[in-house]
Amino acid sequence: AQTVTQSQPEMSVQEAETVTLSCTYDTSESDYYLFWYKQPPSRQMILVIRQEAYKQQNATENRFSVNFQKAAKSFSLKISDSQLGDAAMYFCAYRSPKGGAGSYQLTFGKGTKLSVIP
Amino acid sequence: DVKVTQSSRYLVKRTGEKVFLECVQDMDHENMFWYRQDPGLGLRLIYFSYDVKMKEKGDIPEGYSVSREKKERFSLILESASTNQTSMYLCASSPHRTWGGQPQHFGDGTRLSIL
């Protein structure tokens, strides 16, 4: 079974600075998908960024980028120019691409609570 | 935009009651999911459904059941609520596509307290 580990329960960053959230995962598959989700306080969980394992290029979405190290099974999220609105719980998630009902599942890490200091 | 609507943001029930949590999505998605979110434990999958009347157990199905009579609606049922089921419950949906990169879309969550 796949596992996803987020080793930092809490992080903080100064406004306008850069912060990196860590995520490692365990899988025996060679092809899969990785996601970062953001859950602001009392608000809906939304997708931040996704990465397809067969793509070597790291995904980027505006101020958010990932450092995907497939051999190390590492998928960290970098937030540049941090803003107050970035304060949230961040969850790393893994999905297998294999067919069958089970492939639709996401396996989530336990989350990292990010605080942004004005 | 995809909209996933959960019927209640906050719910308080008593031990032993039968509790229904409702979720509706408006994007004709085939897949729907129920998660439980607890501090320090992240999200854990309770049940999911990939088609009407179809359901699959997730990681923690004990004490729960689900119903999907219509494509847009997925209900989570606590047959006899217990205090250890006090939690935040999240519903999500996603389309049935061959591309595994399709994200799940989440509702706002229902914070359920069992007294």
mmCIF file with all atom_site columns, C-alpha atoms in Angstrom:
data_model
loop_
_atom_site.group_PDB
_atom_site.id
_atom_site.type_symbol
_atom_site.label_atom_id
_atom_site.label_alt_id
_atom_site.label_comp_id
_atom_site.label_asym_id
_atom_site.label_entity_id
_atom_site.label_seq_id
_atom_site.pdbx_PDB_ins_code
_atom_site.Cartn_x
_atom_site.Cartn_y
_atom_site.Cartn_z
_atom_site.occupancy
_atom_site.B_iso_or_equiv
_atom_site.pdbx_formal_charge
_atom_site.auth_seq_id
_atom_site.auth_comp_id
_atom_site.auth_asym_id
_atom_site.auth_atom_id
_atom_site.pdbx_PDB_model_num
ATOM 1   C CA . ALA A 1 1   ? 0.000   0.000  0.000   1.00 0.00 ? 1   ALA A CA 1
ATOM 2   C CA . GLN A 1 2   ? 1.143   3.487  -0.752  1.00 0.00 ? 2   GLN A CA 1
ATOM 3   C CA . THR A 1 3   ? 2.007   5.831  2.090   1.00 0.00 ? 3   THR A CA 1
ATOM 4   C CA . VAL A 1 4   ? 2.514   9.581  2.048   1.00 0.00 ? 4   VAL A CA 1
ATOM 5   C CA . THR A 1 5   ? 4.573   11.308 4.744   1.00 0.00 ? 5   THR A CA 1
ATOM 6   C CA . GLN A 1 6   ? 4.626   14.996 5.573   1.00 0.00 ? 6   GLN A CA 1
ATOM 7   C CA . SER A 1 7   ? 7.275   15.364 8.250   1.00 0.00 ? 7   SER A CA 1
ATOM 8   C CA . GLN A 1 8   ? 6.518   18.989 9.171   1.00 0.00 ? 8   GLN A CA 1
ATOM 9   C CA . PRO A 1 9   ? 3.266   19.311 11.147  1.00 0.00 ? 9   PRO A CA 1
ATOM 10  C CA . GLU A 1 10  ? 3.673   23.103 11.275  1.00 0.00 ? 10  GLU A CA 1
ATOM 11  C CA . MET A 1 11  ? 5.705   25.689 9.421   1.00 0.00 ? 11  MET A CA 1
ATOM 12  C CA . SER A 1 12  ? 5.872   29.459 9.410   1.00 0.00 ? 12  SER A CA 1
ATOM 13  C CA . VAL A 1 13  ? 7.164   31.990 6.908   1.00 0.00 ? 13  VAL A CA 1
ATOM 14  C CA . GLN A 1 14  ? 7.540   35.741 6.777   1.00 0.00 ? 14  GLN A CA 1
ATOM 15  C CA . GLU A 1 15  ? 5.370   37.520 4.282   1.00 0.00 ? 15  GLU A CA 1
ATOM 16  C CA . ALA A 1 16  ? 7.170   37.875 0.908   1.00 0.00 ? 16  ALA A CA 1
ATOM 17  C CA . GLU A 1 17  ? 9.649   35.128 1.785   1.00 0.00 ? 17  GLU A CA 1
ATOM 18  C CA . THR A 1 18  ? 9.935   31.627 0.330   1.00 0.00 ? 18  THR A CA 1
ATOM 19  C CA . VAL A 1 19  ? 8.993   28.426 2.116   1.00 0.00 ? 19  VAL A CA 1
ATOM 20  C CA . THR A 1 20  ? 9.303   24.762 1.171   1.00 0.00 ? 20  THR A CA 1
ATOM 21  C CA . LEU A 1 21  ? 6.961   22.059 2.428   1.00 0.00 ? 21  LEU A CA 1
ATOM 22  C CA . SER A 1 22  ? 8.227   18.487 2.358   1.00 0.00 ? 22  SER A CA 1
ATOM 23  C CA . CYS A 1 23  ? 6.499   15.329 1.205   1.00 0.00 ? 23  CYS A CA 1
ATOM 24  C CA . THR A 1 24  ? 7.812   11.830 0.695   1.00 0.00 ? 24  THR A CA 1
ATOM 25  C CA . TYR A 1 25  ? 5.922   8.791  -0.475  1.00 0.00 ? 25  TYR A CA 1
ATOM 26  C CA . ASP A 1 26  ? 6.372   5.102  -0.788  1.00 0.00 ? 26  ASP A CA 1
ATOM 27  C CA . THR A 1 27  ? 5.330   3.181  -3.884  1.00 0.00 ? 27  THR A CA 1
ATOM 28  C CA . SER A 1 28  ? 6.498   0.322  -6.042  1.00 0.00 ? 28  SER A CA 1
ATOM 29  C CA . GLU A 1 29  ? 4.864   1.772  -9.150  1.00 0.00 ? 29  GLU A CA 1
ATOM 30  C CA . SER A 1 30  ? 6.714   3.696  -11.848 1.00 0.00 ? 30  SER A CA 1
ATOM 31  C CA . ASP A 1 31  ? 3.809   5.774  -13.086 1.00 0.00 ? 31  ASP A CA 1
ATOM 32  C CA . TYR A 1 32  ? 1.546   7.777  -10.782 1.00 0.00 ? 32  TYR A CA 1
ATOM 33  C CA . TYR A 1 33  ? 0.252   11.248 -9.970  1.00 0.00 ? 33  TYR A CA 1
ATOM 34  C CA . LEU A 1 34  ? 1.070   13.564 -7.111  1.00 0.00 ? 34  LEU A CA 1
ATOM 35  C CA . PHE A 1 35  ? -0.953  16.511 -5.854  1.00 0.00 ? 35  PHE A CA 1
ATOM 36  C CA . TRP A 1 36  ? -0.714  19.352 -3.376  1.00 0.00 ? 36  TRP A CA 1
ATOM 37  C CA . TYR A 1 37  ? -4.001  20.554 -1.916  1.00 0.00 ? 37  TYR A CA 1
ATOM 38  C CA . LYS A 1 38  ? -4.579  23.671 0.189   1.00 0.00 ? 38  LYS A CA 1
ATOM 39  C CA . GLN A 1 39  ? -7.241  23.963 2.896   1.00 0.00 ? 39  GLN A CA 1
ATOM 40  C CA . PRO A 1 40  ? -7.617  27.525 4.273   1.00 0.00 ? 40  PRO A CA 1
ATOM 41  C CA . PRO A 1 41  ? -9.186  27.859 7.737   1.00 0.00 ? 41  PRO A CA 1
ATOM 42  C CA . SER A 1 42  ? -12.902 26.994 7.583   1.00 0.00 ? 42  SER A CA 1
ATOM 43  C CA . ARG A 1 43  ? -12.784 26.932 3.812   1.00 0.00 ? 43  ARG A CA 1
ATOM 44  C CA . GLN A 1 44  ? -12.884 24.455 0.976   1.00 0.00 ? 44  GLN A CA 1
ATOM 45  C CA . MET A 1 45  ? -9.921  22.287 0.030   1.00 0.00 ? 45  MET A CA 1
ATOM 46  C CA . ILE A 1 46  ? -8.580  23.239 -3.379  1.00 0.00 ? 46  ILE A CA 1
ATOM 47  C CA . LEU A 1 47  ? -5.956  21.868 -5.732  1.00 0.00 ? 47  LEU A CA 1
ATOM 48  C CA . VAL A 1 48  ? -2.693  23.827 -5.760  1.00 0.00 ? 48  VAL A CA 1
ATOM 49  C CA . ILE A 1 49  ? -0.539  21.871 -8.174  1.00 0.00 ? 49  ILE A CA 1
ATOM 50  C CA . ARG A 1 50  ? -0.139  18.402 -9.655  1.00 0.00 ? 50  ARG A CA 1
ATOM 51  C CA . GLN A 1 51  ? 2.730   16.376 -11.079 1.00 0.00 ? 51  GLN A CA 1
ATOM 52  C CA . GLU A 1 52  ? 2.704   13.363 -13.370 1.00 0.00 ? 52  GLU A CA 1
ATOM 53  C CA . ALA A 1 53  ? 5.509   10.978 -12.482 1.00 0.00 ? 53  ALA A CA 1
ATOM 54  C CA . TYR A 1 54  ? 6.487   10.261 -16.068 1.00 0.00 ? 54  TYR A CA 1
ATOM 55  C CA . LYS A 1 55  ? 7.180   13.957 -16.645 1.00 0.00 ? 55  LYS A CA 1
ATOM 56  C CA . GLN A 1 56  ? 10.666  14.958 -15.583 1.00 0.00 ? 56  GLN A CA 1
ATOM 57  C CA . GLN A 1 57  ? 9.913   18.664 -15.640 1.00 0.00 ? 57  GLN A CA 1
ATOM 58  C CA . ASN A 1 58  ? 8.783   20.102 -12.337 1.00 0.00 ? 58  ASN A CA 1
ATOM 59  C CA . ALA A 1 59  ? 5.262   21.561 -12.343 1.00 0.00 ? 59  ALA A CA 1
ATOM 60  C CA . THR A 1 60  ? 4.797   25.278 -11.744 1.00 0.00 ? 60  THR A CA 1
ATOM 61  C CA . GLU A 1 61  ? 1.664   27.343 -11.057 1.00 0.00 ? 61  GLU A CA 1
ATOM 62  C CA . ASN A 1 62  ? 2.442   31.027 -10.564 1.00 0.00 ? 62  ASN A CA 1
ATOM 63  C CA . ARG A 1 63  ? 4.136   31.342 -7.140  1.00 0.00 ? 63  ARG A CA 1
ATOM 64  C CA . PHE A 1 64  ? 3.847   27.611 -6.461  1.00 0.00 ? 64  PHE A CA 1
ATOM 65  C CA . SER A 1 65  ? 6.344   25.090 -7.782  1.00 0.00 ? 65  SER A CA 1
ATOM 66  C CA . VAL A 1 66  ? 7.390   21.577 -6.924  1.00 0.00 ? 66  VAL A CA 1
ATOM 67  C CA . ASN A 1 67  ? 10.705  19.796 -6.629  1.00 0.00 ? 67  ASN A CA 1
ATOM 68  C CA . PHE A 1 68  ? 9.947   16.284 -7.802  1.00 0.00 ? 68  PHE A CA 1
ATOM 69  C CA . GLN A 1 69  ? 12.727  13.799 -7.126  1.00 0.00 ? 69  GLN A CA 1
ATOM 70  C CA . LYS A 1 70  ? 11.421  10.483 -8.429  1.00 0.00 ? 70  LYS A CA 1
ATOM 71  C CA . ALA A 1 71  ? 14.335  8.326  -7.337  1.00 0.00 ? 71  ALA A CA 1
ATOM 72  C CA . ALA A 1 72  ? 14.173  9.750  -3.838  1.00 0.00 ? 72  ALA A CA 1
ATOM 73  C CA . LYS A 1 73  ? 10.341  9.590  -3.842  1.00 0.00 ? 73  LYS A CA 1
ATOM 74  C CA . SER A 1 74  ? 10.198  13.191 -2.781  1.00 0.00 ? 74  SER A CA 1
ATOM 75  C CA . PHE A 1 75  ? 7.671   15.842 -3.810  1.00 0.00 ? 75  PHE A CA 1
ATOM 76  C CA . SER A 1 76  ? 8.212   19.172 -2.061  1.00 0.00 ? 76  SER A CA 1
ATOM 77  C CA . LEU A 1 77  ? 6.161   22.325 -2.571  1.00 0.00 ? 77  LEU A CA 1
ATOM 78  C CA . LYS A 1 78  ? 7.842   25.718 -2.808  1.00 0.00 ? 78  LYS A CA 1
ATOM 79  C CA . ILE A 1 79  ? 5.825   28.852 -2.222  1.00 0.00 ? 79  ILE A CA 1
ATOM 80  C CA . SER A 1 80  ? 7.567   32.019 -3.366  1.00 0.00 ? 80  SER A CA 1
ATOM 81  C CA . ASP A 1 81  ? 6.700   35.569 -2.288  1.00 0.00 ? 81  ASP A CA 1
ATOM 82  C CA . SER A 1 82  ? 4.433   34.233 0.469   1.00 0.00 ? 82  SER A CA 1
ATOM 83  C CA . GLN A 1 83  ? 1.191   36.098 1.055   1.00 0.00 ? 83  GLN A CA 1
ATOM 84  C CA . LEU A 1 84  ? -1.171  36.204 4.025   1.00 0.00 ? 84  LEU A CA 1
ATOM 85  C CA . GLY A 1 85  ? -3.698  34.265 1.975   1.00 0.00 ? 85  GLY A CA 1
ATOM 86  C CA . ASP A 1 86  ? -1.288  31.347 1.728   1.00 0.00 ? 86  ASP A CA 1
ATOM 87  C CA . ALA A 1 87  ? -1.899  30.519 5.387   1.00 0.00 ? 87  ALA A CA 1
ATOM 88  C CA . ALA A 1 88  ? -3.598  27.117 5.358   1.00 0.00 ? 88  ALA A CA 1
ATOM 89  C CA . MET A 1 89  ? -3.229  23.393 5.835   1.00 0.00 ? 89  MET A CA 1
ATOM 90  C CA . TYR A 1 90  ? -1.373  21.840 2.935   1.00 0.00 ? 90  TYR A CA 1
ATOM 91  C CA . PHE A 1 91  ? -1.863  18.206 2.036   1.00 0.00 ? 91  PHE A CA 1
ATOM 92  C CA . CYS A 1 92  ? 0.272   16.096 -0.239  1.00 0.00 ? 92  CYS A CA 1
ATOM 93  C CA . ALA A 1 93  ? -1.568  13.287 -2.051  1.00 0.00 ? 93  ALA A CA 1
ATOM 94  C CA . TYR A 1 94  ? -0.725  10.304 -4.248  1.00 0.00 ? 94  TYR A CA 1
ATOM 95  C CA . ARG A 1 95  ? -2.771  8.510  -6.871  1.00 0.00 ? 95  ARG A CA 1
ATOM 96  C CA . SER A 1 96  ? -2.016  5.339  -8.755  1.00 0.00 ? 96  SER A CA 1
ATOM 97  C CA . PRO A 1 97  ? -2.988  5.375  -12.437 1.00 0.00 ? 97  PRO A CA 1
ATOM 98  C CA . LYS A 1 98  ? -3.845  1.687  -12.554 1.00 0.00 ? 98  LYS A CA 1
ATOM 99  C CA . GLY A 1 99  ? -7.256  0.642  -13.791 1.00 0.00 ? 99  GLY A CA 1
ATOM 100 C CA . GLY A 1 100 ? -10.089 -0.506 -11.576 1.00 0.00 ? 100 GLY A CA 1
ATOM 101 C CA . ALA A 1 101 ? -12.173 1.182  -8.943  1.00 0.00 ? 101 ALA A CA 1
ATOM 102 C CA . GLY A 1 102 ? -9.303  1.418  -6.510  1.00 0.00 ? 102 GLY A CA 1
ATOM 103 C CA . SER A 1 103 ? -7.302  3.627  -8.806  1.00 0.00 ? 103 SER A CA 1
ATOM 104 C CA . TYR A 1 104 ? -9.607  6.561  -8.173  1.00 0.00 ? 104 TYR A CA 1
ATOM 105 C CA . GLN A 1 105 ? -8.454  6.852  -4.592  1.00 0.00 ? 105 GLN A CA 1
ATOM 106 C CA . LEU A 1 106 ? -6.084  9.473  -3.279  1.00 0.00 ? 106 LEU A CA 1
ATOM 107 C CA . THR A 1 107 ? -3.761  8.700  -0.402  1.00 0.00 ? 107 THR A CA 1
ATOM 108 C CA . PHE A 1 108 ? -3.149  11.807 1.677   1.00 0.00 ? 108 PHE A CA 1
ATOM 109 C CA . GLY A 1 109 ? -0.393  12.838 4.021   1.00 0.00 ? 109 GLY A CA 1
ATOM 110 C CA . LYS A 1 110 ? -1.268  14.162 7.458   1.00 0.00 ? 110 LYS A CA 1
ATOM 111 C CA . GLY A 1 111 ? -0.834  17.758 6.432   1.00 0.00 ? 111 GLY A CA 1
ATOM 112 C CA . THR A 1 112 ? 1.380   20.750 7.215   1.00 0.00 ? 112 THR A CA 1
ATOM 113 C CA . LYS A 1 113 ? -0.095  23.839 8.816   1.00 0.00 ? 113 LYS A CA 1
ATOM 114 C CA . LEU A 1 114 ? 1.495   26.920 7.283   1.00 0.00 ? 114 LEU A CA 1
ATOM 115 C CA . SER A 1 115 ? 1.377   30.251 9.087   1.00 0.00 ? 115 SER A CA 1
ATOM 116 C CA . VAL A 1 116 ? 2.338   33.475 7.332   1.00 0.00 ? 116 VAL A CA 1
ATOM 117 C CA . ILE A 1 117 ? 3.778   36.201 9.555   1.00 0.00 ? 117 ILE A CA 1
ATOM 118 C CA . PRO A 1 118 ? 3.078   39.799 8.488   1.00 0.00 ? 118 PRO A CA 1
ATOM 119 C CA . ASP B 2 1   ? -16.705 25.738 -11.739 1.00 0.00 ? 1   ASP B CA 1
ATOM 120 C CA . VAL B 2 2   ? -17.439 22.441 -10.089 1.00 0.00 ? 2   VAL B CA 1
ATOM 121 C CA . LYS B 2 3   ? -19.677 22.771 -7.072  1.00 0.00 ? 3   LYS B CA 1
ATOM 122 C CA . VAL B 2 4   ? -19.804 20.132 -4.377  1.00 0.00 ? 4   VAL B CA 1
ATOM 123 C CA . THR B 2 5   ? -22.418 20.971 -1.763  1.00 0.00 ? 5   THR B CA 1
ATOM 124 C CA . GLN B 2 6   ? -22.659 19.376 1.645   1.00 0.00 ? 6   GLN B CA 1
ATOM 125 C CA . SER B 2 7   ? -26.022 19.804 3.312   1.00 0.00 ? 7   SER B CA 1
ATOM 126 C CA . SER B 2 8   ? -24.754 21.043 6.693   1.00 0.00 ? 8   SER B CA 1
ATOM 127 C CA . ARG B 2 9   ? -21.641 22.908 7.846   1.00 0.00 ? 9   ARG B CA 1
ATOM 128 C CA . TYR B 2 10  ? -22.241 22.002 11.490  1.00 0.00 ? 10  TYR B CA 1
ATOM 129 C CA . LEU B 2 11  ? -24.275 19.163 12.962  1.00 0.00 ? 11  LEU B CA 1
ATOM 130 C CA . VAL B 2 12  ? -24.814 18.003 16.539  1.00 0.00 ? 12  VAL B CA 1
ATOM 131 C CA . LYS B 2 13  ? -26.318 14.593 17.201  1.00 0.00 ? 13  LYS B CA 1
ATOM 132 C CA . ARG B 2 14  ? -26.708 12.221 20.119  1.00 0.00 ? 14  ARG B CA 1
ATOM 133 C CA . THR B 2 15  ? -25.101 8.835  20.680  1.00 0.00 ? 15  THR B CA 1
ATOM 134 C CA . GLY B 2 16  ? -27.115 6.059  19.077  1.00 0.00 ? 16  GLY B CA 1
ATOM 135 C CA . GLU B 2 17  ? -28.870 8.270  16.542  1.00 0.00 ? 17  GLU B CA 1
ATOM 136 C CA . LYS B 2 18  ? -28.884 7.424  12.859  1.00 0.00 ? 18  LYS B CA 1
ATOM 137 C CA . VAL B 2 19  ? -27.153 10.281 11.071  1.00 0.00 ? 19  VAL B CA 1
ATOM 138 C CA . PHE B 2 20  ? -27.300 11.196 7.394   1.00 0.00 ? 20  PHE B CA 1
ATOM 139 C CA . LEU B 2 21  ? -24.720 13.428 5.716   1.00 0.00 ? 21  LEU B CA 1
ATOM 140 C CA . GLU B 2 22  ? -25.679 14.507 2.230   1.00 0.00 ? 22  GLU B CA 1
ATOM 141 C CA . CYS B 2 23  ? -23.478 15.565 -0.653  1.00 0.00 ? 23  CYS B CA 1
ATOM 142 C CA . VAL B 2 24  ? -24.502 16.830 -4.088  1.00 0.00 ? 24  VAL B CA 1
ATOM 143 C CA . GLN B 2 25  ? -22.294 17.676 -7.063  1.00 0.00 ? 25  GLN B CA 1
ATOM 144 C CA . ASP B 2 26  ? -23.362 19.564 -10.156 1.00 0.00 ? 26  ASP B CA 1
ATOM 145 C CA . MET B 2 27  ? -20.764 18.444 -12.716 1.00 0.00 ? 27  MET B CA 1
ATOM 146 C CA . ASP B 2 28  ? -22.045 15.005 -13.694 1.00 0.00 ? 28  ASP B CA 1
ATOM 147 C CA . HIS B 2 29  ? -19.008 13.366 -12.097 1.00 0.00 ? 29  HIS B CA 1
ATOM 148 C CA . GLU B 2 30  ? -18.961 9.599  -11.923 1.00 0.00 ? 30  GLU B CA 1
ATOM 149 C CA . ASN B 2 31  ? -16.781 9.326  -8.821  1.00 0.00 ? 31  ASN B CA 1
ATOM 150 C CA . MET B 2 32  ? -17.747 10.519 -5.369  1.00 0.00 ? 32  MET B CA 1
ATOM 151 C CA . PHE B 2 33  ? -15.911 10.132 -2.073  1.00 0.00 ? 33  PHE B CA 1
ATOM 152 C CA . TRP B 2 34  ? -16.424 10.511 1.655   1.00 0.00 ? 34  TRP B CA 1
ATOM 153 C CA . TYR B 2 35  ? -13.429 11.353 3.846   1.00 0.00 ? 35  TYR B CA 1
ATOM 154 C CA . ARG B 2 36  ? -12.992 11.898 7.516   1.00 0.00 ? 36  ARG B CA 1
ATOM 155 C CA . GLN B 2 37  ? -10.498 14.567 8.636   1.00 0.00 ? 37  GLN B CA 1
ATOM 156 C CA . ASP B 2 38  ? -9.006  14.526 12.133  1.00 0.00 ? 38  ASP B CA 1
ATOM 157 C CA . PRO B 2 39  ? -6.119  16.636 13.498  1.00 0.00 ? 39  PRO B CA 1
ATOM 158 C CA . GLY B 2 40  ? -2.800  14.860 13.087  1.00 0.00 ? 40  GLY B CA 1
ATOM 159 C CA . LEU B 2 41  ? -4.345  12.103 10.979  1.00 0.00 ? 41  LEU B CA 1
ATOM 160 C CA . GLY B 2 42  ? -5.018  13.920 7.717   1.00 0.00 ? 42  GLY B CA 1
ATOM 161 C CA . LEU B 2 43  ? -7.793  12.705 5.440   1.00 0.00 ? 43  LEU B CA 1
ATOM 162 C CA . ARG B 2 44  ? -8.884  9.110  5.574   1.00 0.00 ? 44  ARG B CA 1
ATOM 163 C CA . LEU B 2 45  ? -11.170 7.584  2.977   1.00 0.00 ? 45  LEU B CA 1
ATOM 164 C CA . ILE B 2 46  ? -14.376 6.071  4.340   1.00 0.00 ? 46  ILE B CA 1
ATOM 165 C CA . TYR B 2 47  ? -16.203 5.016  1.162   1.00 0.00 ? 47  TYR B CA 1
ATOM 166 C CA . PHE B 2 48  ? -16.268 5.928  -2.475  1.00 0.00 ? 48  PHE B CA 1
ATOM 167 C CA . SER B 2 49  ? -18.556 5.316  -5.418  1.00 0.00 ? 49  SER B CA 1
ATOM 168 C CA . TYR B 2 50  ? -17.666 5.164  -9.112  1.00 0.00 ? 50  TYR B CA 1
ATOM 169 C CA . ASP B 2 51  ? -21.211 4.823  -10.419 1.00 0.00 ? 51  ASP B CA 1
ATOM 170 C CA . VAL B 2 52  ? -24.830 4.888  -9.326  1.00 0.00 ? 52  VAL B CA 1
ATOM 171 C CA . LYS B 2 53  ? -25.537 2.125  -6.808  1.00 0.00 ? 53  LYS B CA 1
ATOM 172 C CA . MET B 2 54  ? -21.850 1.140  -6.818  1.00 0.00 ? 54  MET B CA 1
ATOM 173 C CA . LYS B 2 55  ? -19.704 1.559  -3.732  1.00 0.00 ? 55  LYS B CA 1
ATOM 174 C CA . GLU B 2 56  ? -16.307 0.542  -2.487  1.00 0.00 ? 56  GLU B CA 1
ATOM 175 C CA . LYS B 2 57  ? -14.926 0.518  1.034   1.00 0.00 ? 57  LYS B CA 1
ATOM 176 C CA . GLY B 2 58  ? -12.104 2.849  1.811   1.00 0.00 ? 58  GLY B CA 1
ATOM 177 C CA . ASP B 2 59  ? -9.638  2.625  4.662   1.00 0.00 ? 59  ASP B CA 1
ATOM 178 C CA . ILE B 2 60  ? -12.045 3.134  7.580   1.00 0.00 ? 60  ILE B CA 1
ATOM 179 C CA . PRO B 2 61  ? -15.565 1.933  6.647   1.00 0.00 ? 61  PRO B CA 1
ATOM 180 C CA . GLU B 2 62  ? -16.497 0.481  10.036  1.00 0.00 ? 62  GLU B CA 1
ATOM 181 C CA . GLY B 2 63  ? -19.578 2.113  11.519  1.00 0.00 ? 63  GLY B CA 1
ATOM 182 C CA . TYR B 2 64  ? -20.521 3.795  8.246   1.00 0.00 ? 64  TYR B CA 1
ATOM 183 C CA . SER B 2 65  ? -22.560 3.000  5.171   1.00 0.00 ? 65  SER B CA 1
ATOM 184 C CA . VAL B 2 66  ? -23.293 4.937  1.989   1.00 0.00 ? 66  VAL B CA 1
ATOM 185 C CA . SER B 2 67  ? -26.012 5.328  -0.570  1.00 0.00 ? 67  SER B CA 1
ATOM 186 C CA . ARG B 2 68  ? -25.861 6.515  -4.160  1.00 0.00 ? 68  ARG B CA 1
ATOM 187 C CA . GLU B 2 69  ? -29.267 6.318  -5.788  1.00 0.00 ? 69  GLU B CA 1
ATOM 188 C CA . LYS B 2 70  ? -28.647 9.194  -8.189  1.00 0.00 ? 70  LYS B CA 1
ATOM 189 C CA . LYS B 2 71  ? -25.456 10.200 -9.936  1.00 0.00 ? 71  LYS B CA 1
ATOM 190 C CA . GLU B 2 72  ? -25.286 13.646 -8.343  1.00 0.00 ? 72  GLU B CA 1
ATOM 191 C CA . ARG B 2 73  ? -25.953 12.599 -4.749  1.00 0.00 ? 73  ARG B CA 1
ATOM 192 C CA . PHE B 2 74  ? -23.825 10.563 -2.339  1.00 0.00 ? 74  PHE B CA 1
ATOM 193 C CA . SER B 2 75  ? -24.991 10.042 1.233   1.00 0.00 ? 75  SER B CA 1
ATOM 194 C CA . LEU B 2 76  ? -22.950 8.950  4.220   1.00 0.00 ? 76  LEU B CA 1
ATOM 195 C CA . ILE B 2 77  ? -24.875 7.162  6.963   1.00 0.00 ? 77  ILE B CA 1
ATOM 196 C CA . LEU B 2 78  ? -23.822 6.630  10.545  1.00 0.00 ? 78  LEU B CA 1
ATOM 197 C CA . GLU B 2 79  ? -26.048 3.729  11.530  1.00 0.00 ? 79  GLU B CA 1
ATOM 198 C CA . SER B 2 80  ? -25.689 4.295  15.289  1.00 0.00 ? 80  SER B CA 1
ATOM 199 C CA . ALA B 2 81  ? -23.591 7.351  16.021  1.00 0.00 ? 81  ALA B CA 1
ATOM 200 C CA . SER B 2 82  ? -20.857 7.092  18.616  1.00 0.00 ? 82  SER B CA 1
ATOM 201 C CA . THR B 2 83  ? -18.669 9.759  20.207  1.00 0.00 ? 83  THR B CA 1
ATOM 202 C CA . ASN B 2 84  ? -15.592 8.526  18.339  1.00 0.00 ? 84  ASN B CA 1
ATOM 203 C CA . GLN B 2 85  ? -17.295 9.559  15.109  1.00 0.00 ? 85  GLN B CA 1
ATOM 204 C CA . THR B 2 86  ? -17.078 13.210 16.090  1.00 0.00 ? 86  THR B CA 1
ATOM 205 C CA . SER B 2 87  ? -15.041 14.649 13.237  1.00 0.00 ? 87  SER B CA 1
ATOM 206 C CA . MET B 2 88  ? -14.941 16.787 10.108  1.00 0.00 ? 88  MET B CA 1
ATOM 207 C CA . TYR B 2 89  ? -16.435 14.973 7.112   1.00 0.00 ? 89  TYR B CA 1
ATOM 208 C CA . LEU B 2 90  ? -15.460 15.948 3.583   1.00 0.00 ? 90  LEU B CA 1
ATOM 209 C CA . CYS B 2 91  ? -17.194 14.950 0.380   1.00 0.00 ? 91  CYS B CA 1
ATOM 210 C CA . ALA B 2 92  ? -15.405 15.047 -2.978  1.00 0.00 ? 92  ALA B CA 1
ATOM 211 C CA . SER B 2 93  ? -16.107 14.216 -6.604  1.00 0.00 ? 93  SER B CA 1
ATOM 212 C CA . SER B 2 94  ? -14.091 13.637 -9.763  1.00 0.00 ? 94  SER B CA 1
ATOM 213 C CA . PRO B 2 95  ? -14.801 12.663 -13.350 1.00 0.00 ? 95  PRO B CA 1
ATOM 214 C CA . HIS B 2 96  ? -14.229 9.179  -14.656 1.00 0.00 ? 96  HIS B CA 1
ATOM 215 C CA . ARG B 2 97  ? -11.396 9.706  -17.076 1.00 0.00 ? 97  ARG B CA 1
ATOM 216 C CA . THR B 2 98  ? -8.523  7.655  -18.312 1.00 0.00 ? 98  THR B CA 1
ATOM 217 C CA . TRP B 2 99  ? -6.143  10.402 -17.248 1.00 0.00 ? 99  TRP B CA 1
ATOM 218 C CA . GLY B 2 100 ? -5.291  9.903  -13.593 1.00 0.00 ? 100 GLY B CA 1
ATOM 219 C CA . GLY B 2 101 ? -4.340  13.531 -13.128 1.00 0.00 ? 101 GLY B CA 1
ATOM 220 C CA . GLN B 2 102 ? -7.939  14.657 -12.765 1.00 0.00 ? 102 GLN B CA 1
ATOM 221 C CA . PRO B 2 103 ? -8.216  16.309 -9.348  1.00 0.00 ? 103 PRO B CA 1
ATOM 222 C CA . GLN B 2 104 ? -10.916 15.675 -6.809  1.00 0.00 ? 104 GLN B CA 1
ATOM 223 C CA . HIS B 2 105 ? -13.199 18.606 -6.024  1.00 0.00 ? 105 HIS B CA 1
ATOM 224 C CA . PHE B 2 106 ? -14.184 19.039 -2.405  1.00 0.00 ? 106 PHE B CA 1
ATOM 225 C CA . GLY B 2 107 ? -17.177 20.366 -0.526  1.00 0.00 ? 107 GLY B CA 1
ATOM 226 C CA . ASP B 2 108 ? -16.909 22.753 2.426   1.00 0.00 ? 108 ASP B CA 1
ATOM 227 C CA . GLY B 2 109 ? -17.098 19.937 4.952   1.00 0.00 ? 109 GLY B CA 1
ATOM 228 C CA . THR B 2 110 ? -19.515 19.036 7.752   1.00 0.00 ? 110 THR B CA 1
ATOM 229 C CA . ARG B 2 111 ? -18.282 19.340 11.307  1.00 0.00 ? 111 ARG B CA 1
ATOM 230 C CA . LEU B 2 112 ? -20.180 16.628 13.163  1.00 0.00 ? 112 LEU B CA 1
ATOM 231 C CA . SER B 2 113 ? -20.327 16.435 16.933  1.00 0.00 ? 113 SER B CA 1
ATOM 232 C CA . ILE B 2 114 ? -21.753 13.372 18.647  1.00 0.00 ? 114 ILE B CA 1
ATOM 233 C CA . LEU B 2 115 ? -22.759 14.000 22.254  1.00 0.00 ? 115 LEU B CA 1
#
